[in-house]
Short mmCIF file of C-alpha atoms in Angstrom, two decimals:
data_model
loop_
_atom_site.label_atom_id
_atom_site.label_comp_id
_atom_site.label_asym_id
_atom_site.label_seq_id
_atom_site.Cartn_x
_atom_site.Cartn_y
_atom_site.Cartn_z
CA GLY V 1 3.76 -9.50 -36.33
CA SER V 2 3.81 -13.19 -37.08
CA ASP V 3 4.31 -14.38 -33.47
CA ILE V 4 1.56 -16.32 -31.71
CA CYS V 5 1.63 -16.23 -27.90
CA VAL V 6 -0.66 -18.10 -25.51
CA ALA V 7 -0.73 -18.00 -21.70
CA GLY V 8 -2.13 -20.77 -19.55
CA THR V 9 -1.75 -23.22 -16.73
CA LYS V 10 -0.27 -26.62 -17.46
CA PHE V 11 -1.24 -29.49 -15.21
CA GLU V 12 1.69 -31.84 -14.84
CA LEU V 13 1.30 -35.22 -13.13
CA PHE V 14 -1.47 -34.66 -10.60
CA TRP V 15 -4.24 -32.13 -10.05
CA ASN V 16 -2.15 -30.31 -7.45
CA ASP V 17 0.98 -30.23 -9.63
CA TYR V 18 0.53 -27.29 -11.99
CA ALA V 19 2.52 -24.39 -13.35
CA ALA V 20 1.99 -21.04 -15.09
CA LYS V 21 3.48 -20.94 -18.57
CA TYR V 22 3.27 -19.20 -21.86
CA TRP V 23 4.02 -20.46 -25.31
CA LYS V 24 5.58 -18.35 -28.06
CA ASN V 25 5.20 -19.93 -31.48
CA GLY V 26 4.66 -23.28 -29.75
CA VAL V 27 7.78 -23.08 -27.55
CA GLN V 28 6.93 -23.40 -23.86
CA GLN V 29 8.26 -20.79 -21.42
CA PRO V 30 7.88 -21.59 -17.68
CA LEU V 31 6.79 -18.80 -15.32
CA GLY V 32 6.11 -20.29 -11.89
CA ASN V 33 5.17 -23.49 -10.11
CA TYR V 34 1.87 -23.70 -8.23
CA ALA V 35 0.80 -20.70 -10.27
CA SER V 36 -1.75 -19.77 -12.90
CA ALA V 37 -1.35 -17.62 -16.02
CA ASN V 38 -4.62 -15.95 -17.02
CA SER V 39 -3.87 -13.29 -19.64
CA ILE V 40 -1.13 -12.24 -22.05
CA ALA V 41 -0.21 -8.97 -23.76
CA LEU V 42 2.59 -8.06 -26.13
CA SER V 43 4.34 -4.72 -26.48
CA GLY V 44 7.22 -4.56 -28.95
CA ASN V 45 9.45 -7.50 -28.08
CA ASP V 46 8.15 -7.71 -24.51
CA VAL V 47 5.76 -10.43 -23.32
CA TYR V 48 3.55 -9.67 -20.29
CA VAL V 49 1.55 -12.39 -18.52
CA ALA V 50 -0.90 -11.80 -15.65
CA GLY V 51 -1.73 -14.43 -13.06
CA TRP V 52 -1.10 -15.51 -9.51
CA GLU V 53 1.17 -17.80 -7.54
CA TRP V 54 0.96 -19.47 -4.13
CA GLU V 55 3.43 -17.82 -1.78
CA SER V 56 4.24 -17.96 1.90
CA THR V 57 3.39 -14.70 3.69
CA GLY V 58 2.84 -13.60 7.27
CA SER V 59 -0.78 -14.72 6.76
CA GLY V 60 0.23 -18.23 5.67
CA ILE V 61 0.35 -19.62 2.16
CA ILE V 62 -1.96 -17.55 -0.05
CA PRO V 63 -2.38 -16.79 -3.75
CA VAL V 64 -0.66 -13.52 -4.64
CA ALA V 65 -1.33 -11.44 -7.74
CA LYS V 66 1.56 -10.83 -10.07
CA TYR V 67 2.55 -10.43 -13.65
CA TRP V 68 5.62 -11.59 -15.46
CA LYS V 69 7.52 -9.42 -17.94
CA ASN V 70 9.65 -11.57 -20.20
CA GLY V 71 9.51 -14.29 -17.56
CA GLN V 72 10.53 -12.07 -14.63
CA PRO V 73 7.89 -11.81 -11.85
CA VAL V 74 6.48 -8.48 -10.69
CA LEU V 75 4.47 -8.66 -7.45
CA LEU V 76 1.27 -6.59 -7.30
CA PRO V 77 0.72 -5.09 -3.83
CA THR V 78 -2.41 -6.23 -1.97
CA GLY V 79 -1.65 -5.71 1.71
CA ALA V 80 -1.16 -9.44 2.49
CA MET V 81 -4.61 -10.37 1.17
CA GLU V 82 -5.18 -13.24 -1.21
CA ALA V 83 -5.25 -11.84 -4.73
CA TYR V 84 -5.56 -12.86 -8.36
CA ALA V 85 -4.52 -11.06 -11.55
CA ASN V 86 -6.98 -11.93 -14.32
CA SER V 87 -6.22 -9.60 -17.23
CA ILE V 88 -3.37 -7.41 -18.48
CA ALA V 89 -3.14 -4.56 -20.98
CA ILE V 90 -0.25 -2.36 -22.07
CA ALA V 91 -0.76 1.26 -23.16
CA GLY V 92 2.47 3.01 -24.10
CA SER V 93 4.81 2.45 -21.17
CA ASP V 94 1.95 1.82 -18.69
CA VAL V 95 1.03 -1.66 -17.43
CA TYR V 96 -2.60 -2.22 -16.37
CA VAL V 97 -3.71 -5.38 -14.55
CA ALA V 98 -7.26 -6.24 -13.44
CA GLY V 99 -8.13 -8.76 -10.75
CA GLU V 100 -9.36 -9.39 -7.28
CA ALA V 101 -7.83 -8.71 -3.87
CA GLY V 102 -9.50 -9.79 -0.65
CA HIS V 103 -12.70 -10.63 -2.58
CA GLY V 104 -12.90 -7.14 -4.08
CA ALA V 105 -12.52 -5.90 -7.67
CA ILE V 106 -9.28 -4.03 -8.25
CA TYR V 107 -6.91 -2.92 -10.94
CA TRP V 108 -3.31 -1.83 -10.82
CA LYS V 109 -1.65 0.83 -12.99
CA ASN V 110 2.12 0.43 -12.89
CA GLY V 111 1.78 -1.41 -9.58
CA GLN V 112 -0.47 1.19 -7.90
CA ALA V 113 -3.76 -0.32 -6.73
CA VAL V 114 -7.13 1.23 -7.61
CA SER V 115 -10.03 -0.35 -5.71
CA LEU V 116 -13.29 -0.78 -7.62
CA ALA V 117 -15.20 -2.65 -4.91
CA SER V 118 -17.96 -1.06 -2.86
CA ASN V 119 -17.07 -3.41 0.04
CA LEU V 120 -20.72 -4.42 0.26
CA THR V 121 -20.48 -7.67 -1.67
CA HIS V 122 -17.95 -9.98 -3.27
CA SER V 123 -16.68 -8.53 -6.55
CA GLY V 124 -14.03 -9.21 -9.13
CA ALA V 125 -12.44 -7.71 -12.23
CA ASN V 126 -12.00 -10.09 -15.16
CA SER V 127 -10.89 -7.96 -18.11
CA ILE V 128 -9.22 -4.59 -18.69
CA GLY V 129 -8.83 -2.35 -21.71
CA VAL V 130 -7.37 1.10 -22.20
CA VAL V 131 -8.59 3.52 -24.87
CA GLY V 132 -6.76 6.84 -24.88
CA ALA V 133 -6.89 8.11 -21.31
CA ASP V 134 -9.88 5.92 -20.37
CA VAL V 135 -9.54 2.67 -18.39
CA TYR V 136 -12.35 0.12 -18.81
CA VAL V 137 -12.69 -2.88 -16.50
CA ALA V 138 -15.26 -5.69 -16.79
CA GLY V 139 -16.38 -7.84 -13.88
CA TYR V 140 -19.13 -8.27 -11.34
CA GLU V 141 -20.34 -7.23 -7.94
CA GLY V 142 -22.48 -9.78 -6.14
CA ASP V 143 -24.66 -11.28 -8.86
CA ILE V 144 -24.65 -8.18 -11.09
CA ALA V 145 -22.41 -7.85 -14.14
CA LYS V 146 -20.64 -4.50 -14.22
CA TYR V 147 -18.05 -2.50 -15.95
CA TRP V 148 -16.12 0.45 -14.65
CA LYS V 149 -14.97 3.39 -16.76
CA ASN V 150 -12.25 5.32 -14.94
CA GLY V 151 -13.47 3.84 -11.66
CA GLN V 152 -17.16 4.73 -12.16
CA ALA V 153 -19.42 1.65 -12.07
CA VAL V 154 -22.03 0.89 -14.71
CA SER V 155 -24.39 -1.92 -13.67
CA LEU V 156 -25.67 -4.30 -16.31
CA SER V 157 -28.06 -7.17 -15.69
CA GLY V 158 -27.57 -10.24 -13.54
CA GLY V 159 -24.47 -12.25 -14.29
CA ILE V 160 -20.74 -11.87 -14.67
CA ALA V 161 -18.89 -9.87 -17.32
CA THR V 162 -15.74 -11.69 -18.41
CA SER V 163 -14.41 -9.58 -21.29
CA ILE V 164 -14.59 -5.99 -22.55
CA ALA V 165 -13.87 -4.25 -25.86
CA VAL V 166 -14.38 -0.61 -26.79
CA VAL V 167 -14.84 0.45 -30.41
CA GLY V 168 -15.34 4.16 -30.91
CA SER V 169 -18.03 5.14 -28.41
CA ASP V 170 -19.47 1.59 -28.17
CA VAL V 171 -18.72 -0.62 -25.16
CA TYR V 172 -19.08 -4.38 -25.69
CA LEU V 173 -18.98 -6.95 -22.91
CA ALA V 174 -19.14 -10.74 -22.97
CA GLY V 175 -20.14 -12.90 -20.03
CA TYR V 176 -22.83 -15.16 -18.65
CA TYR V 177 -25.61 -15.46 -16.15
CA TYR V 178 -26.89 -18.35 -14.09
CA GLN V 179 -30.24 -19.85 -14.88
CA ALA V 180 -32.12 -22.34 -12.70
CA GLN V 181 -30.56 -25.69 -11.76
CA GLY V 182 -26.96 -24.52 -12.18
CA ILE V 183 -27.18 -23.85 -15.92
CA SER V 184 -25.26 -20.83 -17.17
CA ILE V 185 -26.19 -18.93 -20.32
CA ALA V 186 -23.72 -16.94 -22.44
CA LYS V 187 -24.62 -13.34 -23.20
CA TYR V 188 -23.11 -10.11 -24.40
CA TRP V 189 -23.97 -6.49 -23.86
CA LYS V 190 -23.60 -3.52 -26.20
CA ASN V 191 -23.74 -0.17 -24.42
CA GLY V 192 -25.46 -1.80 -21.43
CA GLN V 193 -28.17 -3.59 -23.42
#
């Protein structure tokens, strides 16, 4: 409709004083302190925000993946590993969240974890999209950009995929790769090219 919603992290007084928030039509809505909001999705009148928040667990104080529905937190299970929720998508009554748990790419469907990592290298999931019955996730494994369609990995070139969009049978990804001396270069892929 005519609503504009934005999710983000607001730094308050000092670098270590920050909070996850979202804004609807410019009006700030707090979500959690010592937390980060990374993605937002709307479904009807419901506002969903994916992110993470520092919490005390049996393993100490770690970041835990969660999403907020209309400001109410929903914890995403990770088995007491540090975890981050980076992207959220709603398809019908299903909630999909992509992220990272224990340094491995993962997504959750309605709170049920689906591991994407091969456990060989550090990986992460940065974006998620759902088209019909297909789930697309963009991310990386080691220094290779990847996307996963229904859990099956498709390797791209070196770099990190940060966003995914599917139009018809075409799969588009945005991201970047590192060049020499710490310089990163933006790139996008269409159908792996």
